Short mmCIF file of C-alpha atoms in Angstrom, two decimals:
data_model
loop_
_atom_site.label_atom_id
_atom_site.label_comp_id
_atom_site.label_asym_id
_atom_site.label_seq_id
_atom_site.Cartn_x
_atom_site.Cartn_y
_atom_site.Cartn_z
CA UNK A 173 46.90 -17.66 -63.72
CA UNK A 174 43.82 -15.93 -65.09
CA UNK A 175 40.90 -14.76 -63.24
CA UNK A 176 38.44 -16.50 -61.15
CA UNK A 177 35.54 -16.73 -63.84
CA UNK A 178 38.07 -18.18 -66.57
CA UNK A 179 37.85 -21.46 -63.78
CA UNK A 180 34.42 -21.25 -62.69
CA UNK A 181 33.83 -21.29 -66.31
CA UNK A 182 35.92 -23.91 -67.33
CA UNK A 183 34.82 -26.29 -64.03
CA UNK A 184 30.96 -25.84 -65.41
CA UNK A 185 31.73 -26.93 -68.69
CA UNK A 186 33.18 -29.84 -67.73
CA UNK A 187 30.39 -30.66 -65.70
CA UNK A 188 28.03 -30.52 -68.69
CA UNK A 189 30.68 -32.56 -70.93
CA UNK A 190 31.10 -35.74 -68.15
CA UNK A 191 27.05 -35.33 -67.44
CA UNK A 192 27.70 -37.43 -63.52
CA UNK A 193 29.35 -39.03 -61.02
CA UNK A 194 32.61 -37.52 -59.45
CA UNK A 195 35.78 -35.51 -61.15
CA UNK A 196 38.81 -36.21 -58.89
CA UNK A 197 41.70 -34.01 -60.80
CA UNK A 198 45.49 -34.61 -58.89
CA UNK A 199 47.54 -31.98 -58.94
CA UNK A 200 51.37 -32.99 -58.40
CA UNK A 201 53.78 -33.56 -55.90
CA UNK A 202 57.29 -31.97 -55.50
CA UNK A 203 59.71 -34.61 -57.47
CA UNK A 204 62.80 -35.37 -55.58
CA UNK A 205 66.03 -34.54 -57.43
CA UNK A 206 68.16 -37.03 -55.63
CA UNK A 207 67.06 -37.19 -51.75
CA UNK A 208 63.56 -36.04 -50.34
CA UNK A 209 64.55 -32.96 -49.55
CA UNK A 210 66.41 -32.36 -52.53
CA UNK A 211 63.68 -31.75 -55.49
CA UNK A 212 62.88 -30.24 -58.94
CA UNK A 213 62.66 -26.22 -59.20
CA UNK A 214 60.54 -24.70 -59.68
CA UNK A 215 57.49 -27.87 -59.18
CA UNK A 216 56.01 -28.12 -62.21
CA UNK A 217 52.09 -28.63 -61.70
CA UNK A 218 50.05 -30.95 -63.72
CA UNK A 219 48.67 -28.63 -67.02
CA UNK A 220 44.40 -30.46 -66.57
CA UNK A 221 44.65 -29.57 -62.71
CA UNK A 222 45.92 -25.74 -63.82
CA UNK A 223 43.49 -25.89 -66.69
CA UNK A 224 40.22 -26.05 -63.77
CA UNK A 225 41.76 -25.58 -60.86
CA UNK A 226 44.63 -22.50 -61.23
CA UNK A 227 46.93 -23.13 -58.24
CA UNK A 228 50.72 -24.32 -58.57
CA UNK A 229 51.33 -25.28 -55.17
CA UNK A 230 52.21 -29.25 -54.50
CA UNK A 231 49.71 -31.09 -52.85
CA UNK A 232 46.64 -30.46 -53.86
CA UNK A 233 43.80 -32.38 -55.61
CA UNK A 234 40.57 -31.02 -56.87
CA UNK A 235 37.48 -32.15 -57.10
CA UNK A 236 34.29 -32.02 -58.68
CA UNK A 237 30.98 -33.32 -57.65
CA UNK A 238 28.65 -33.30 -60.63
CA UNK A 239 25.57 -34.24 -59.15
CA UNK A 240 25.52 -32.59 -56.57
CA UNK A 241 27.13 -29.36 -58.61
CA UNK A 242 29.75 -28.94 -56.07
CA UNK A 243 33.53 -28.09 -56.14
CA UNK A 244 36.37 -28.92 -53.42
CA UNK A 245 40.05 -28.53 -52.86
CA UNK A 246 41.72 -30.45 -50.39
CA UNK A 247 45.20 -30.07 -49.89
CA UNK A 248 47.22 -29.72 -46.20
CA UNK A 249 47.87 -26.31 -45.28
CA UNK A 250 51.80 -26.05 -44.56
CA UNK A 251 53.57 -25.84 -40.93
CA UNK A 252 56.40 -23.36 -39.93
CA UNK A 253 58.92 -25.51 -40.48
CA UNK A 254 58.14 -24.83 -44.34
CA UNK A 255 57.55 -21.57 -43.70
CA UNK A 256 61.24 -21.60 -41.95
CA UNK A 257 62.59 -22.69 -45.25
CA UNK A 258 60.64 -22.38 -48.68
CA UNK A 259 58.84 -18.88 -46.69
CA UNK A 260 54.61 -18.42 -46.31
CA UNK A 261 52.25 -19.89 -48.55
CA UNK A 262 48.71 -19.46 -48.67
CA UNK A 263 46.02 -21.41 -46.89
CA UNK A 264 44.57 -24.10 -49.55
CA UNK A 265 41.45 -22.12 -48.32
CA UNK A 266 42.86 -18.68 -49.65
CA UNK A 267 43.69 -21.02 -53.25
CA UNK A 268 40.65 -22.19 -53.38
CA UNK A 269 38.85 -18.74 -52.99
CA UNK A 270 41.42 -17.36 -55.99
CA UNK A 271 39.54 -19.42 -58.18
CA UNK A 272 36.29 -19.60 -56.88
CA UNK A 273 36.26 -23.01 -54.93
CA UNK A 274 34.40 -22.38 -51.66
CA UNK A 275 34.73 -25.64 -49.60
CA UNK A 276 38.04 -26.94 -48.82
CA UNK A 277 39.37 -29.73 -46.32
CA UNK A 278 42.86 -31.51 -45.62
CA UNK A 279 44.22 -34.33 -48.08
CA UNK A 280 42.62 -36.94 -45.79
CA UNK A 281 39.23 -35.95 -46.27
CA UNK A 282 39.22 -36.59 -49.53
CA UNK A 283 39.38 -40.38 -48.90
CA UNK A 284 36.20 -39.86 -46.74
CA UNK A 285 34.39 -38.44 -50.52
CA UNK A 286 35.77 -41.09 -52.39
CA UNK A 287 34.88 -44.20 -50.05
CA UNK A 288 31.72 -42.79 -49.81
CA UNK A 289 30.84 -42.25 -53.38
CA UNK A 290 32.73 -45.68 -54.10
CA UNK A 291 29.78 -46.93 -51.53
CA UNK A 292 26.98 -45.52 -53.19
CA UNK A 293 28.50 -46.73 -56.13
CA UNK A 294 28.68 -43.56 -57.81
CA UNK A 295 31.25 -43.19 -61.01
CA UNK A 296 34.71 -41.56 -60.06
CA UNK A 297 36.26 -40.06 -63.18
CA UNK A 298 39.89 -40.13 -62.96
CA UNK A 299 42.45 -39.32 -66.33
CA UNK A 300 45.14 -42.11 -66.68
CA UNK A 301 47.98 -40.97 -64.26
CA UNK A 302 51.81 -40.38 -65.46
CA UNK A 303 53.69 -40.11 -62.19
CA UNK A 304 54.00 -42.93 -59.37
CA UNK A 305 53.22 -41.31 -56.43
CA UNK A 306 50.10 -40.14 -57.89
CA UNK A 307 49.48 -44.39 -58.94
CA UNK A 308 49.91 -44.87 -55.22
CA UNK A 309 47.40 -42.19 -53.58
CA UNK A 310 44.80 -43.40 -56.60
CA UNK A 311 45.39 -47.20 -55.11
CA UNK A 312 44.61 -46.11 -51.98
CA UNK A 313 42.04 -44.09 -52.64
CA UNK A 314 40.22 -46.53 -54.66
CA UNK A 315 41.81 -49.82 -54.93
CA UNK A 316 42.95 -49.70 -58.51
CA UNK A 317 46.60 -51.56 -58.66
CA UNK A 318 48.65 -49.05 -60.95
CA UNK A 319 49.05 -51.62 -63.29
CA UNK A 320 45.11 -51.34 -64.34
CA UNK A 321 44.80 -47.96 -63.86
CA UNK A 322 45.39 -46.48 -67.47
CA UNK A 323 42.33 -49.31 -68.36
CA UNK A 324 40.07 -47.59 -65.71
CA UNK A 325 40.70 -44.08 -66.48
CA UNK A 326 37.64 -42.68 -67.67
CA UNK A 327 36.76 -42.17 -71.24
CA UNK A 328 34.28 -39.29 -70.80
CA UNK A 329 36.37 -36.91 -68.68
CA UNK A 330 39.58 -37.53 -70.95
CA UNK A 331 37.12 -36.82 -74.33
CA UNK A 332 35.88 -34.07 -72.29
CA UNK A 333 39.48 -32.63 -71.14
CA UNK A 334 40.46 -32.85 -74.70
CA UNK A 335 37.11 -31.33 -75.89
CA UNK A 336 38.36 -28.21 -73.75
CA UNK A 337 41.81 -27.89 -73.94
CA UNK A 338 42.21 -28.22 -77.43
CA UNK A 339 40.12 -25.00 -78.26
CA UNK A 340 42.17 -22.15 -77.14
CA UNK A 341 40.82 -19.16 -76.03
CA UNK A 342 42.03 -15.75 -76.54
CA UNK A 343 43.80 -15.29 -73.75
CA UNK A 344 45.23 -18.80 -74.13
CA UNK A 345 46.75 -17.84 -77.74
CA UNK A 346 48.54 -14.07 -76.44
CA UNK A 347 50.01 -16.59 -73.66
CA UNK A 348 51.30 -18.62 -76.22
CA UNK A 349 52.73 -15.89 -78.41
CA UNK A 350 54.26 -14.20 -75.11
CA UNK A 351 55.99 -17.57 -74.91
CA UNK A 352 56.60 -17.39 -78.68
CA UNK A 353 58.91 -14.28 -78.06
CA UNK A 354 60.84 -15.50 -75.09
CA UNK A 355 61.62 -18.42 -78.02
CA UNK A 356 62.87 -15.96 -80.36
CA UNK A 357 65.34 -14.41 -77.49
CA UNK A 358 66.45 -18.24 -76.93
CA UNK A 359 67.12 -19.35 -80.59
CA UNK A 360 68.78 -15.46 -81.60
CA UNK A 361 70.73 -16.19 -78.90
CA UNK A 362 71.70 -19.63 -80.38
CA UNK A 363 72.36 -18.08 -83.67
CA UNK A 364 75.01 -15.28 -82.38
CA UNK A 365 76.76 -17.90 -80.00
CA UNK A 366 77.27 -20.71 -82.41
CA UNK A 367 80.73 -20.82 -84.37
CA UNK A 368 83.75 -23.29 -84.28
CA UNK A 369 85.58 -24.13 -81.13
CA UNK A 370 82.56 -23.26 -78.84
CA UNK A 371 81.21 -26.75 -77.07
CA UNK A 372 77.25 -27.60 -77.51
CA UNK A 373 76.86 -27.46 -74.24
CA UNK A 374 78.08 -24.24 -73.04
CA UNK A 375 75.23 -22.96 -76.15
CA UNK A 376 72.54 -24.83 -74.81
CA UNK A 377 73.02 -23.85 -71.48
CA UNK A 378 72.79 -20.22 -72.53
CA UNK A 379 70.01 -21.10 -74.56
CA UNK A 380 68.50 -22.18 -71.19
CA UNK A 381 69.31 -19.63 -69.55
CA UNK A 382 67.18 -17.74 -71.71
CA UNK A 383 64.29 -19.49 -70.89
CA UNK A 384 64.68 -19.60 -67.00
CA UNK A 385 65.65 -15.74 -66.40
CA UNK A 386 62.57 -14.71 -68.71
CA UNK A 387 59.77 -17.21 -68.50
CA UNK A 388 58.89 -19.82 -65.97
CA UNK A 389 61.39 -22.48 -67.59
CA UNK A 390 62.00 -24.63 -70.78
CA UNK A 391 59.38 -25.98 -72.39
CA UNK A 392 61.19 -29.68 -72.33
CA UNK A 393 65.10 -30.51 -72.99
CA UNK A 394 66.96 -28.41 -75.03
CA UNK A 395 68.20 -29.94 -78.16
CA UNK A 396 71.21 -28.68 -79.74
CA UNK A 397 73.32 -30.86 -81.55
CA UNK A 398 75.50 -31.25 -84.31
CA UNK A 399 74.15 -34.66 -84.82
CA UNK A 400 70.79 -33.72 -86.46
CA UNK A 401 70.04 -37.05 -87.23
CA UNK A 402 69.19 -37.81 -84.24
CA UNK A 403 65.98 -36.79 -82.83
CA UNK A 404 66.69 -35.89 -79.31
CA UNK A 405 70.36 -34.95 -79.40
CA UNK A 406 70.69 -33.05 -76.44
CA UNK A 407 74.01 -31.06 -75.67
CA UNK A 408 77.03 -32.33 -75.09
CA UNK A 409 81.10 -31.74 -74.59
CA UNK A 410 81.87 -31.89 -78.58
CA UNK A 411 83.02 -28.84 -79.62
CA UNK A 412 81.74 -27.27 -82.94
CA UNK A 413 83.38 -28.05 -86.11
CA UNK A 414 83.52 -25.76 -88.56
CA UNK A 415 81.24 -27.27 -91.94
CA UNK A 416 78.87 -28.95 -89.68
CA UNK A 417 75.39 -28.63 -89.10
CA UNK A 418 73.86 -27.48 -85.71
CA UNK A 419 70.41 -28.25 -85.26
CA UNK A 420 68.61 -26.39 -81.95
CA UNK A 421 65.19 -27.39 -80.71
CA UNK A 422 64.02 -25.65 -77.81
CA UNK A 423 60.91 -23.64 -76.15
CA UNK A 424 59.76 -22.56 -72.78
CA UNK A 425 57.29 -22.18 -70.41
CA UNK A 426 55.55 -18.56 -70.01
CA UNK A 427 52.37 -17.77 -68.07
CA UNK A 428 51.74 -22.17 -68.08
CA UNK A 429 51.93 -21.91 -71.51
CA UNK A 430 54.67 -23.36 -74.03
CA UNK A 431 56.86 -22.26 -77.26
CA UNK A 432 58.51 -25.18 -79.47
CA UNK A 433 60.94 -24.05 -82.33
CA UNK A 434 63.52 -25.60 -84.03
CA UNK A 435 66.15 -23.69 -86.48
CA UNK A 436 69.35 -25.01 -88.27
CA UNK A 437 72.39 -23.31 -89.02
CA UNK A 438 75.85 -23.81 -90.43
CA UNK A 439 78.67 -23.54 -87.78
CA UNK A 440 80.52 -21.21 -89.76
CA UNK A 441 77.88 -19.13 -90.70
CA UNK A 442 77.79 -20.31 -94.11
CA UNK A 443 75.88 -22.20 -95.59
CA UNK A 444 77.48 -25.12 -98.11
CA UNK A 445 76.04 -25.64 -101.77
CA UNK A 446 75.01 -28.95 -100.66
CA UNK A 447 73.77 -28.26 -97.36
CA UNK A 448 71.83 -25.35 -99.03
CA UNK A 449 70.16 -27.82 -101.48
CA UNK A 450 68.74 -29.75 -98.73
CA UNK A 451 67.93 -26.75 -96.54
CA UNK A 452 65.94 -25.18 -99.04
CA UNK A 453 63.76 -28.33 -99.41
CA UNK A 454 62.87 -28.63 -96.02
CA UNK A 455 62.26 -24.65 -95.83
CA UNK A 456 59.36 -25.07 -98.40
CA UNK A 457 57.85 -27.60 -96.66
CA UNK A 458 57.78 -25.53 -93.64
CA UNK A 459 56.16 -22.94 -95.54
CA UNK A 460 53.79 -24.92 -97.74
CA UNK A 461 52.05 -25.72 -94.27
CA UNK A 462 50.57 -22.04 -94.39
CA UNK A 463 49.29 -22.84 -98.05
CA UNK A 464 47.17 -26.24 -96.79
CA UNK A 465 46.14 -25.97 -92.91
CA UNK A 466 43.23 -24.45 -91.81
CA UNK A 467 40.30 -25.80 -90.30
CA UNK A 468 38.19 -28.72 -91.91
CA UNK A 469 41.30 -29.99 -93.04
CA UNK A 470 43.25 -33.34 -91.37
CA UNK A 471 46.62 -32.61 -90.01
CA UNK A 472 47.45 -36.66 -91.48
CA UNK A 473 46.59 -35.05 -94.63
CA UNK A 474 49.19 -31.74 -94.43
CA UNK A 475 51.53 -34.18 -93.23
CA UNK A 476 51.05 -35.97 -96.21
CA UNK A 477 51.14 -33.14 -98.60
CA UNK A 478 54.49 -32.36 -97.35
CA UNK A 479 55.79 -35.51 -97.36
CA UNK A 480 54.79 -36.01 -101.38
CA UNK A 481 56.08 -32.46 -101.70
CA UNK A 482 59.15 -33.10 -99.89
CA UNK A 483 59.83 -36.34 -101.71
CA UNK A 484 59.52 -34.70 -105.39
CA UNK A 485 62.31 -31.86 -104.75
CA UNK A 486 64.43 -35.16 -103.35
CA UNK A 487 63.95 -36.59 -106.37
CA UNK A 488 65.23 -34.09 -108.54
CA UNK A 489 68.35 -34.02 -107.23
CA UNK A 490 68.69 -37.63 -107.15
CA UNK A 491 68.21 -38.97 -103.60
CA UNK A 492 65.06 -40.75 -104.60
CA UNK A 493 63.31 -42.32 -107.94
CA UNK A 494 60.59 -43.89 -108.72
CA UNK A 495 56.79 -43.34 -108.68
CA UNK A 496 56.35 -40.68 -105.83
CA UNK A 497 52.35 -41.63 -105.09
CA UNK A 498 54.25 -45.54 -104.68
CA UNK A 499 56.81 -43.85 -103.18
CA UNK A 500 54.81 -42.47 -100.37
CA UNK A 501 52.60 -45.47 -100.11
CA UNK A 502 55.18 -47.60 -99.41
CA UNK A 503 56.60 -45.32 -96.49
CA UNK A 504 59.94 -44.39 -98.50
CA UNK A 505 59.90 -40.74 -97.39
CA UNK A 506 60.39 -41.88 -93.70
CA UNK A 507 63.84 -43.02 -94.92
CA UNK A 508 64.66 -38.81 -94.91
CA UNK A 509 61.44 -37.93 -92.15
CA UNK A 510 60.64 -40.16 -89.95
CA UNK A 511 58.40 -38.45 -87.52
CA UNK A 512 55.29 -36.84 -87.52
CA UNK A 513 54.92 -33.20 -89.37
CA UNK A 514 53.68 -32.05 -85.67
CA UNK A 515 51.92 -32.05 -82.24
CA UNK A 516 49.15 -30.37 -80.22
CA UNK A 517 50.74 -27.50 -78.36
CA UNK A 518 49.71 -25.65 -75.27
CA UNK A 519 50.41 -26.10 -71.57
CA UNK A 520 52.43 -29.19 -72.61
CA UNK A 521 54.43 -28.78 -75.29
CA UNK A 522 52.92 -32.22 -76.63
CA UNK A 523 49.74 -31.16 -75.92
CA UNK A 524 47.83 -33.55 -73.19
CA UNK A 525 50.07 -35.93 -74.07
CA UNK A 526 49.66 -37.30 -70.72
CA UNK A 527 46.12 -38.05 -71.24
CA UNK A 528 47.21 -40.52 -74.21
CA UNK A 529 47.35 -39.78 -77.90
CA UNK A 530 45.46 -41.84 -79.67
CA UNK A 531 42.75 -39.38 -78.14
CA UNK A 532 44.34 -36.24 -78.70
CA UNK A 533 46.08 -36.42 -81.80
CA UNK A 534 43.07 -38.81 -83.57
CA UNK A 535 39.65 -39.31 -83.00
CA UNK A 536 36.88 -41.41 -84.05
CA UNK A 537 37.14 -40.56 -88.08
CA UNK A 538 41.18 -40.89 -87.86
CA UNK A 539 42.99 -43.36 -86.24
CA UNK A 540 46.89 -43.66 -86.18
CA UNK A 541 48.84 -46.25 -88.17
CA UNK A 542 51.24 -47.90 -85.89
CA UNK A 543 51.83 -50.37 -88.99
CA UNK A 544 54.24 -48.12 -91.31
CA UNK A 545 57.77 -46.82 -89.72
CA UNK A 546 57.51 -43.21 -89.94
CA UNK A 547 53.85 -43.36 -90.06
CA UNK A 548 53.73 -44.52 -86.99
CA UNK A 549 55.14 -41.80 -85.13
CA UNK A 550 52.79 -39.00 -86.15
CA UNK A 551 51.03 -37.35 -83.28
CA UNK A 552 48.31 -35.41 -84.69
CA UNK A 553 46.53 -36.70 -87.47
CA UNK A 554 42.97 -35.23 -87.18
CA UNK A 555 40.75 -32.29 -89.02
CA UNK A 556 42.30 -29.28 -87.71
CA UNK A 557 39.41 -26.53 -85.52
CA UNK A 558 40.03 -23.29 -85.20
CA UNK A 559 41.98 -22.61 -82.27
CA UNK A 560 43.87 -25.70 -82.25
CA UNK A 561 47.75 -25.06 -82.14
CA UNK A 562 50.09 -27.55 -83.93
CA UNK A 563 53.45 -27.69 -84.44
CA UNK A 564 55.17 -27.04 -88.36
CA UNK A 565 58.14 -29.13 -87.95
CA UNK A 566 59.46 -30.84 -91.40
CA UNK A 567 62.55 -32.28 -91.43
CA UNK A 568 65.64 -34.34 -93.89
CA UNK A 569 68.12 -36.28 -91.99
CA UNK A 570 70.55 -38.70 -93.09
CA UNK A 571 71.01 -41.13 -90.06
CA UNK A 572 73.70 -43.85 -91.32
CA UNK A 573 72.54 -46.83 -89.36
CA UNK A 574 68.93 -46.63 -90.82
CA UNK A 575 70.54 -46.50 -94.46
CA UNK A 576 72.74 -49.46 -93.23
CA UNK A 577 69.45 -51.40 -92.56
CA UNK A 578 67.33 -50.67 -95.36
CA UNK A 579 70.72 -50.87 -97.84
CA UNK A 580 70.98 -54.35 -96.55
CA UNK A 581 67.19 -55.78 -96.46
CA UNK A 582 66.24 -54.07 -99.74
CA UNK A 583 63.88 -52.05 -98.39
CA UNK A 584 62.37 -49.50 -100.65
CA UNK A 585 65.11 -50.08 -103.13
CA UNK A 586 62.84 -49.19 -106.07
CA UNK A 587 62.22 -45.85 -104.48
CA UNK A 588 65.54 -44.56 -103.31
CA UNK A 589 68.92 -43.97 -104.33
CA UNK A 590 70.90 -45.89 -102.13
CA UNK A 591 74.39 -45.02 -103.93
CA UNK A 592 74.20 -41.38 -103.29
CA UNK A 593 72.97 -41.81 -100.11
CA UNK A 594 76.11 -43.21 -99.14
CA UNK A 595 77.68 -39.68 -99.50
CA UNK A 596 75.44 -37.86 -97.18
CA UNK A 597 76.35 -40.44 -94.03
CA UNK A 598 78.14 -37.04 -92.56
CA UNK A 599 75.26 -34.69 -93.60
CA UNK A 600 73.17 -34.96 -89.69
CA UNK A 601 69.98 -33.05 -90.06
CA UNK A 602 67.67 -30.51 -90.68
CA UNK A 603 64.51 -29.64 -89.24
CA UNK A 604 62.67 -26.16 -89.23
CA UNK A 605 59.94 -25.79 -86.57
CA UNK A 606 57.05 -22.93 -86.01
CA UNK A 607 54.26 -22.77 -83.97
CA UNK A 608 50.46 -22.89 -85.81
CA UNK A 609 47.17 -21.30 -84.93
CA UNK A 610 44.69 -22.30 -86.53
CA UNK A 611 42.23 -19.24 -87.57
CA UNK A 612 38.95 -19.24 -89.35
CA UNK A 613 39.93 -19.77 -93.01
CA UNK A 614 43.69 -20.52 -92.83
CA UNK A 615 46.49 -20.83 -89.69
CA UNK A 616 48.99 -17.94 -88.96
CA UNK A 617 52.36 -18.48 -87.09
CA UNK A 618 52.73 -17.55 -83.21
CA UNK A 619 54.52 -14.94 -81.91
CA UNK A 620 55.23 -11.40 -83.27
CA UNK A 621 58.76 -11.75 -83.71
CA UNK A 622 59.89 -14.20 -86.02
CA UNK A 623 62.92 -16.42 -85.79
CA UNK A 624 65.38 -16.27 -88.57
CA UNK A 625 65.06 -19.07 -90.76
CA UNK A 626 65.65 -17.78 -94.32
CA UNK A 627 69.29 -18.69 -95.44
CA UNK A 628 70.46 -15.01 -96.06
CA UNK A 629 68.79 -14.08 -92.80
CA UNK A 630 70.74 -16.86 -91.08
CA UNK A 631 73.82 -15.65 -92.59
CA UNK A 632 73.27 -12.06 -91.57
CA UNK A 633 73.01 -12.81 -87.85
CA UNK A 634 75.95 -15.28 -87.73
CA UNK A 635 77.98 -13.00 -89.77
CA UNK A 636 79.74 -11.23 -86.50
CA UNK A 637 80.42 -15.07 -84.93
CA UNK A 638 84.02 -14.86 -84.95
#
């Protein structure tokens, strides 16, 4: 939480951005694990409500009045029964003064403001809601079935939220390297555990473990997987074979604020000739992304860049042929990448996702192509400002049922190698990630200690994994 004037600040701005009506931001509920009383720890609160409002308790909504330049939390103070069990919390009064909010009332005043502005037919700005119990208390509140509430949503507060959050201030960016450095702790800790006979899921735990004893959690699930073909392989029983691939994708949560980095390594500790060859592809891509990003440029076009970069050095040893510019045109890369080369990062680690990407990720000038597989799944495709944080995150992977399907249809056959791909069916993956500011002439990585990701580096630190 920062101090008061970071949210009076922020609540003004917005204010001038949305220009009328009335700003109803919903904080979350608790989430129940499996019974009511059973939920999620810690609650995780929703990142637009922290961005204006500050508070993490469940249960609160804010609210802004533009018109009348007014501000109001409203929220039901808790009984000793909570106090008996989850111990004393603040008044929502006492919240709202931490962050300069001076009238407050219980939740069910706050259908009393939103009949009445609905009556004077005043505009209610809402963002498009992710969670279900937050569909309901909208329906209720103003008769919106769930089913049309992403449609009613409204288009200047989420341009306006996005405006905002997308900028990060100073004190946003040394949250995010804080984070940065609880991520290098996490994926060290990756590199010294991993070697044969250990299971995945006894490393990713610790990895976790990381995260929850010295930030506020993980930043989403923990990936670590000796499948690295497939995107979201998240632990499991198998134990680690010695000449495999691990691939470990993880982050967390520090001060609201998130880390995302991904780092390969060879279960052994030693890198193969082959898997070296590949490696060393992807780890000048990663790198080339300092050489082309800063601001004025589009992220589509980086991504891009990397891609055609990506598929020359693939083509030299063999894996593709052809034209490259053709090549690329005709989506072949996606055979070895076929996601995005990043995301907006900040409170979420997909930026605002929430909110809907189409308005985060692309704007008027740049729109998404939902056409072209690979294409298709890039999240951030717009010219890059300074202070926007993205996500470096090139990857190869050979996933056997995609080379089955494009083997068999002929897809791209004039632009890859199909033959040799054959022999990498037991490669998995490799994907390096970083996190990018974007400066004033150029982008720097986050975080002051840097995750090994050099081969000899990677070597050194496993070297004692015995």
């Amino acid at each position: 939480m920062f101090d008061k004037e970071t949210y009076i600040r922020r609540r003004a701005e917005l204010k001038k951005l949305v220009g009328n009506g009335v700003i109803v931001l919903f904080g979350n509920n608790e989430s129940p694990y499996n019974s009511p009383a059973n939920c999620h720890a810690p609650m995780r609160q929703d990142s637009t409500f922290l961005y204006y409002f500050g508070q993490h308790r469940d249960g609160l909504v804010g609210v802004i009045d533009v018109d009348n330049d007014t501000e109001m939390l409203y929220g039901d103070d808790i009984d000793i029964e909570d106090i008996v069990w989850m111990g004393f919390v603040d008044s929502v009064k006492v919240l709202a003064d931490a962050v300069g909010v001076s009238i407050t009332g219980p939740m069910k005043e706050l259908s009393h403001v939103c009949h009445e502005a609905l009556a004077k037919k005043r505009t209610i700005h809402f963002l498009p809601p992710y969670r279900h119990d937050t569909k309901i208390q909208i329906m209720d509140l103003l008769g919106i079935h769930p089913s049309q509430q992403k449609d009613a949503a409204s288009l200047p507060l989420i341009h306006a939220v996005v405006k905002m959050r997308s900028t990060k201030e100073e004190q946003e960016i040394a949250a995010i390297d804080r984070a940065c450095n609880i991520g290098y702790e996490m994926h060290t800790t990756a590199q010294r555990l991993t070697k044969a006979g250990t299971t995945e899921r006894y490393v990713g735990g610790q990895v976790d473990g990381i995260a929850r004893s010295m930030a506020q959690d993980t930043s989403f699930a923990t990936i670590y997987t000796q499948h690295g073909e497939i995107m979201h392989g998240n632990p499991s029983d198998a134990i680690l074979q010695d000449g495999r691939l691990v691939i470990c994708d993880a982050g967390c949560e520090l001060d609201d604020y998130c880390s995302d980095h991904t780092r390969t390594m060879p279960v052994n500790g030693q890198f193969t000739q082959r898997q070296l060859e590949i490696y060393s592809i992807v780890e000048a891509c990663h790198d080339y992304v300092l050489e082309v990003a800063k601001p004025g440029v589009k992220y589509k076009e980086v991504h891009f860049a990397v891609c055609r970069k990506m598929a020359e050095s693939l083509k030299e040893i063999g894996l593709m042929k052809g034209d490259i510019d053709e090549a690329i045109a005709a989506g072949a890369h996606a055979m070895f990448l076929p996601h995005g080369l990043g995301h907006m990062m900040g409170m979420d680690v997909h930026d605002m996702e929430s909110i809907g990407q189409i308005y985060v990720g692309f704007d008027d000038e740049t729109r998404p192509n939902l056409e072209q597989f690979g294409t298709n799944c890039l999240r951030m495709g717009r010219r890059l400002q300074e202070g926007f944080v993205v996500t470096d995150e090139p990857g190869i992977y050979f996933i056997p049922h995609l080379i089955d399907e494009w083997k068999a249809n002929g897809h791209c056959k004039d632009f890859l190698n199909f033959d040799m791909l054959e022999t990498y069916k037991d490669f998995g993956g490799i994907r390096i990630e970083d996190d990018v500011l974007i400066t004033n002439d150029g982008c720097r990585f986050l975080g002051s200690k840097r995750i090994p990701y050099h081969p000899a580096e990677i070597e050194e630190i496993m070297a004692g994994n015995k």
